[in-house]
């Protein structure tokens, strides 16, 4: 298994929309809060053109989504790439990915929900570690839950022992921002 280089201060975090993007006020606010948080931590954020776009559940067509992810992957200043959110149409971009380019220089790719399709593909076919965890929108909460801070510590290369959290959500709840 190949493990991408750890995230270090000054390196960028890329944000892209592998399925849906954000175009509603609560989502945009969370995106901007997340960008602010990462900038304060010393990780400049670069977002692709499709992050603030969403039409019928798609940020853009599959080929464009693949191209924008590959642009982040090829940027030597980007060490970690986050999906801005989940969705339902990631599979449309898979045929357009340049898997040999992904293999050449592993990077951290993170997300969950629909993002699972690309994480699974990269990990199983290219033997590159990925992170099944928070989409970028989760980092927009004003006060981070410890799981978000732990997430960053893992990207920075720290080994953590996971413990149960004191609280959990046992069913879907309407989003409150």
mmCIF file of C-alpha atoms in Angstrom:
data_model
loop_
_atom_site.group_PDB
_atom_site.id
_atom_site.type_symbol
_atom_site.label_atom_id
_atom_site.label_comp_id
_atom_site.label_asym_id
_atom_site.label_seq_id
_atom_site.Cartn_x
_atom_site.Cartn_y
_atom_site.Cartn_z
ATOM 1 C CA UNK A 1 0.000 0.000 0.000
ATOM 2 C CA UNK A 2 1.315 3.429 -0.958
ATOM 3 C CA UNK A 3 0.716 6.214 1.542
ATOM 4 C CA UNK A 4 0.733 9.766 0.180
ATOM 5 C CA UNK A 5 3.064 12.329 1.706
ATOM 6 C CA UNK A 6 1.774 13.909 4.875
ATOM 7 C CA UNK A 7 0.125 17.296 4.835
ATOM 8 C CA UNK A 8 2.527 20.064 5.890
ATOM 9 C CA UNK A 9 1.919 23.749 6.568
ATOM 10 C CA UNK A 10 1.991 25.831 3.409
ATOM 11 C CA UNK A 11 0.831 23.031 1.115
ATOM 12 C CA UNK A 12 -2.589 23.450 -0.428
ATOM 13 C CA UNK A 13 -5.773 21.552 0.120
ATOM 14 C CA UNK A 14 -7.784 21.069 -3.058
ATOM 15 C CA UNK A 15 -11.570 20.998 -3.029
ATOM 16 C CA UNK A 16 -13.578 19.651 -5.949
ATOM 17 C CA UNK A 17 -17.109 18.464 -6.623
ATOM 18 C CA UNK A 18 -16.972 14.816 -7.653
ATOM 19 C CA UNK A 19 -20.787 14.736 -7.768
ATOM 20 C CA UNK A 20 -22.892 17.602 -6.500
ATOM 21 C CA UNK A 21 -21.522 21.045 -5.821
ATOM 22 C CA UNK A 22 -22.818 23.821 -3.596
ATOM 23 C CA UNK A 23 -25.163 26.565 -4.764
ATOM 24 C CA UNK A 24 -27.406 27.205 -1.757
ATOM 25 C CA UNK A 25 -26.633 29.811 0.901
ATOM 26 C CA UNK A 26 -26.142 27.424 3.884
ATOM 27 C CA UNK A 27 -23.744 25.270 1.850
ATOM 28 C CA UNK A 28 -21.792 28.273 0.539
ATOM 29 C CA UNK A 29 -21.459 29.593 4.097
ATOM 30 C CA UNK A 30 -20.100 26.229 5.263
ATOM 31 C CA UNK A 31 -17.683 26.132 2.320
ATOM 32 C CA UNK A 32 -16.382 29.604 3.101
ATOM 33 C CA UNK A 33 -16.092 28.818 6.817
ATOM 34 C CA UNK A 34 -14.119 25.678 5.967
ATOM 35 C CA UNK A 35 -11.797 27.658 3.715
ATOM 36 C CA UNK A 36 -11.265 30.191 6.514
ATOM 37 C CA UNK A 37 -10.510 27.436 9.057
ATOM 38 C CA UNK A 38 -7.913 25.792 6.818
ATOM 39 C CA UNK A 39 -6.296 29.118 5.938
ATOM 40 C CA UNK A 40 -5.986 29.840 9.673
ATOM 41 C CA UNK A 41 -4.286 26.459 10.128
ATOM 42 C CA UNK A 42 -1.747 27.322 7.423
ATOM 43 C CA UNK A 43 -3.286 25.277 4.617
ATOM 44 C CA UNK A 44 -4.388 27.463 1.698
ATOM 45 C CA UNK A 45 -7.440 26.079 -0.089
ATOM 46 C CA UNK A 46 -7.853 25.938 -3.846
ATOM 47 C CA UNK A 47 -11.258 25.043 -5.253
ATOM 48 C CA UNK A 48 -12.153 23.879 -8.728
ATOM 49 C CA UNK A 49 -14.646 25.780 -10.869
ATOM 50 C CA UNK A 50 -17.390 23.223 -10.252
ATOM 51 C CA UNK A 51 -17.459 23.488 -6.428
ATOM 52 C CA UNK A 52 -20.062 26.284 -6.448
ATOM 53 C CA UNK A 53 -22.245 24.718 -9.102
ATOM 54 C CA UNK A 54 -25.122 22.271 -8.857
ATOM 55 C CA UNK A 55 -27.704 21.496 -11.496
ATOM 56 C CA UNK A 56 -29.952 18.479 -10.964
ATOM 57 C CA UNK A 57 -27.433 16.915 -8.553
ATOM 58 C CA UNK A 58 -24.378 17.428 -10.766
ATOM 59 C CA UNK A 59 -21.700 20.064 -10.414
ATOM 60 C CA UNK A 60 -20.729 19.542 -14.056
ATOM 61 C CA UNK A 61 -20.587 16.705 -16.574
ATOM 62 C CA UNK A 62 -18.495 13.617 -15.780
ATOM 63 C CA UNK A 63 -15.628 14.543 -18.080
ATOM 64 C CA UNK A 64 -15.314 18.016 -16.535
ATOM 65 C CA UNK A 65 -15.380 16.606 -12.995
ATOM 66 C CA UNK A 66 -12.591 14.171 -13.876
ATOM 67 C CA UNK A 67 -10.543 16.923 -15.540
ATOM 68 C CA UNK A 68 -10.882 19.198 -12.519
ATOM 69 C CA UNK A 69 -9.896 16.454 -10.066
ATOM 70 C CA UNK A 70 -6.898 15.582 -12.241
ATOM 71 C CA UNK A 71 -5.836 19.267 -12.295
ATOM 72 C CA UNK A 72 -5.690 19.258 -8.495
ATOM 73 C CA UNK A 73 -3.867 15.923 -8.508
ATOM 74 C CA UNK A 74 -1.199 17.235 -10.878
ATOM 75 C CA UNK A 75 -0.593 20.417 -8.840
ATOM 76 C CA UNK A 76 2.617 19.830 -6.829
ATOM 77 C CA UNK A 77 1.457 22.299 -4.154
ATOM 78 C CA UNK A 78 -1.694 20.248 -3.392
ATOM 79 C CA UNK A 79 -1.164 17.475 -0.836
ATOM 80 C CA UNK A 80 -4.777 16.587 -0.015
ATOM 81 C CA UNK A 81 -7.977 16.707 -2.060
ATOM 82 C CA UNK A 82 -11.448 16.773 -0.519
ATOM 83 C CA UNK A 83 -14.800 16.195 -2.170
ATOM 84 C CA UNK A 84 -16.946 19.191 -1.296
ATOM 85 C CA UNK A 85 -19.990 16.914 -0.807
ATOM 86 C CA UNK A 86 -21.457 13.594 -1.783
ATOM 87 C CA UNK A 87 -24.171 13.100 -4.359
ATOM 88 C CA UNK A 88 -25.286 10.463 -6.807
ATOM 89 C CA UNK A 89 -23.390 10.802 -10.062
ATOM 90 C CA UNK A 90 -19.685 10.201 -9.351
ATOM 91 C CA UNK A 91 -19.702 7.083 -11.524
ATOM 92 C CA UNK A 92 -20.057 9.318 -14.600
ATOM 93 C CA UNK A 93 -16.515 10.652 -14.136
ATOM 94 C CA UNK A 94 -14.710 7.329 -13.615
ATOM 95 C CA UNK A 95 -14.143 6.532 -17.336
ATOM 96 C CA UNK A 96 -12.393 9.900 -17.790
ATOM 97 C CA UNK A 97 -9.873 9.555 -14.966
ATOM 98 C CA UNK A 98 -6.176 9.188 -15.808
ATOM 99 C CA UNK A 99 -5.350 6.292 -13.496
ATOM 100 C CA UNK A 100 -1.693 6.119 -14.535
ATOM 101 C CA UNK A 101 -1.237 9.772 -13.541
ATOM 102 C CA UNK A 102 -2.871 9.018 -10.184
ATOM 103 C CA UNK A 103 -0.445 6.158 -9.647
ATOM 104 C CA UNK A 104 2.595 8.324 -10.428
ATOM 105 C CA UNK A 105 2.268 10.679 -7.464
ATOM 106 C CA UNK A 106 -0.137 9.530 -4.729
ATOM 107 C CA UNK A 107 -2.114 12.205 -2.893
ATOM 108 C CA UNK A 108 -4.628 12.033 -0.126
ATOM 109 C CA UNK A 109 -8.174 11.926 -1.465
ATOM 110 C CA UNK A 110 -10.979 12.180 1.031
ATOM 111 C CA UNK A 111 -14.753 12.119 1.208
ATOM 112 C CA UNK A 112 -17.700 9.832 1.785
ATOM 113 C CA UNK A 113 -21.126 9.039 0.390
ATOM 114 C CA UNK A 114 -20.907 9.029 -3.417
ATOM 115 C CA UNK A 115 -17.162 9.723 -3.187
ATOM 116 C CA UNK A 116 -16.808 6.082 -2.127
ATOM 117 C CA UNK A 117 -16.760 5.118 -5.816
ATOM 118 C CA UNK A 118 -13.471 6.846 -6.539
ATOM 119 C CA UNK A 119 -11.894 6.063 -3.144
ATOM 120 C CA UNK A 120 -12.602 2.357 -3.605
ATOM 121 C CA UNK A 121 -11.304 2.435 -7.179
ATOM 122 C CA UNK A 122 -8.037 4.148 -6.232
ATOM 123 C CA UNK A 123 -7.383 2.004 -3.164
ATOM 124 C CA UNK A 124 -8.206 -1.370 -4.712
ATOM 125 C CA UNK A 125 -6.835 -0.850 -8.231
ATOM 126 C CA UNK A 126 -3.865 1.424 -7.555
ATOM 127 C CA UNK A 127 -2.988 0.319 -4.009
ATOM 128 C CA UNK A 128 -3.013 3.931 -2.780
ATOM 129 C CA UNK A 129 -4.425 4.787 0.651
ATOM 130 C CA UNK A 130 -7.449 7.094 0.641
ATOM 131 C CA UNK A 131 -9.515 8.488 3.500
ATOM 132 C CA UNK A 132 -13.184 7.614 3.876
ATOM 133 C CA UNK A 133 -14.137 10.524 6.065
ATOM 134 C CA UNK A 134 -15.608 14.001 6.081
ATOM 135 C CA UNK A 135 -16.450 15.883 2.933
ATOM 136 C CA UNK A 136 -15.159 19.455 2.918
ATOM 137 C CA UNK A 137 -18.549 20.890 3.881
ATOM 138 C CA UNK A 138 -18.240 19.274 7.313
ATOM 139 C CA UNK A 139 -15.274 21.520 8.102
ATOM 140 C CA UNK A 140 -17.529 24.573 7.828
ATOM 141 C CA UNK A 141 -19.004 24.238 11.303
ATOM 142 C CA UNK A 142 -17.928 27.091 13.553
ATOM 143 C CA UNK A 143 -16.601 24.910 16.362
ATOM 144 C CA UNK A 144 -15.060 21.698 15.086
ATOM 145 C CA UNK A 145 -15.988 18.387 16.595
ATOM 146 C CA UNK A 146 -12.881 16.507 17.741
ATOM 147 C CA UNK A 147 -13.312 14.072 14.834
ATOM 148 C CA UNK A 148 -12.514 16.915 12.403
ATOM 149 C CA UNK A 149 -9.372 17.889 14.294
ATOM 150 C CA UNK A 150 -8.365 14.223 14.414
ATOM 151 C CA UNK A 151 -8.908 14.044 10.661
ATOM 152 C CA UNK A 152 -6.359 16.811 10.114
ATOM 153 C CA UNK A 153 -3.894 15.184 12.507
ATOM 154 C CA UNK A 154 -4.095 11.966 10.464
ATOM 155 C CA UNK A 155 -3.432 13.886 7.238
ATOM 156 C CA UNK A 156 -0.435 15.452 8.977
ATOM 157 C CA UNK A 157 0.937 11.964 9.584
ATOM 158 C CA UNK A 158 0.061 11.457 13.236
ATOM 159 C CA UNK A 159 -0.892 7.978 14.422
ATOM 160 C CA UNK A 160 -4.048 8.124 16.504
ATOM 161 C CA UNK A 161 -5.872 5.652 18.676
ATOM 162 C CA UNK A 162 -9.574 5.897 18.006
ATOM 163 C CA UNK A 163 -12.007 6.023 20.910
ATOM 164 C CA UNK A 164 -15.788 6.138 20.900
ATOM 165 C CA UNK A 165 -17.342 9.585 21.002
ATOM 166 C CA UNK A 166 -19.601 10.533 23.881
ATOM 167 C CA UNK A 167 -22.524 11.303 21.569
ATOM 168 C CA UNK A 168 -23.798 10.005 18.243
ATOM 169 C CA UNK A 169 -26.679 10.455 15.820
ATOM 170 C CA UNK A 170 -28.705 7.306 15.307
ATOM 171 C CA UNK A 171 -30.888 8.447 12.427
ATOM 172 C CA UNK A 172 -31.041 11.046 9.677
ATOM 173 C CA UNK A 173 -31.884 14.566 10.816
ATOM 174 C CA UNK A 174 -32.584 17.615 8.734
ATOM 175 C CA UNK A 175 -29.464 19.694 8.281
ATOM 176 C CA UNK A 176 -29.102 22.752 10.491
ATOM 177 C CA UNK A 177 -26.309 25.185 9.673
#
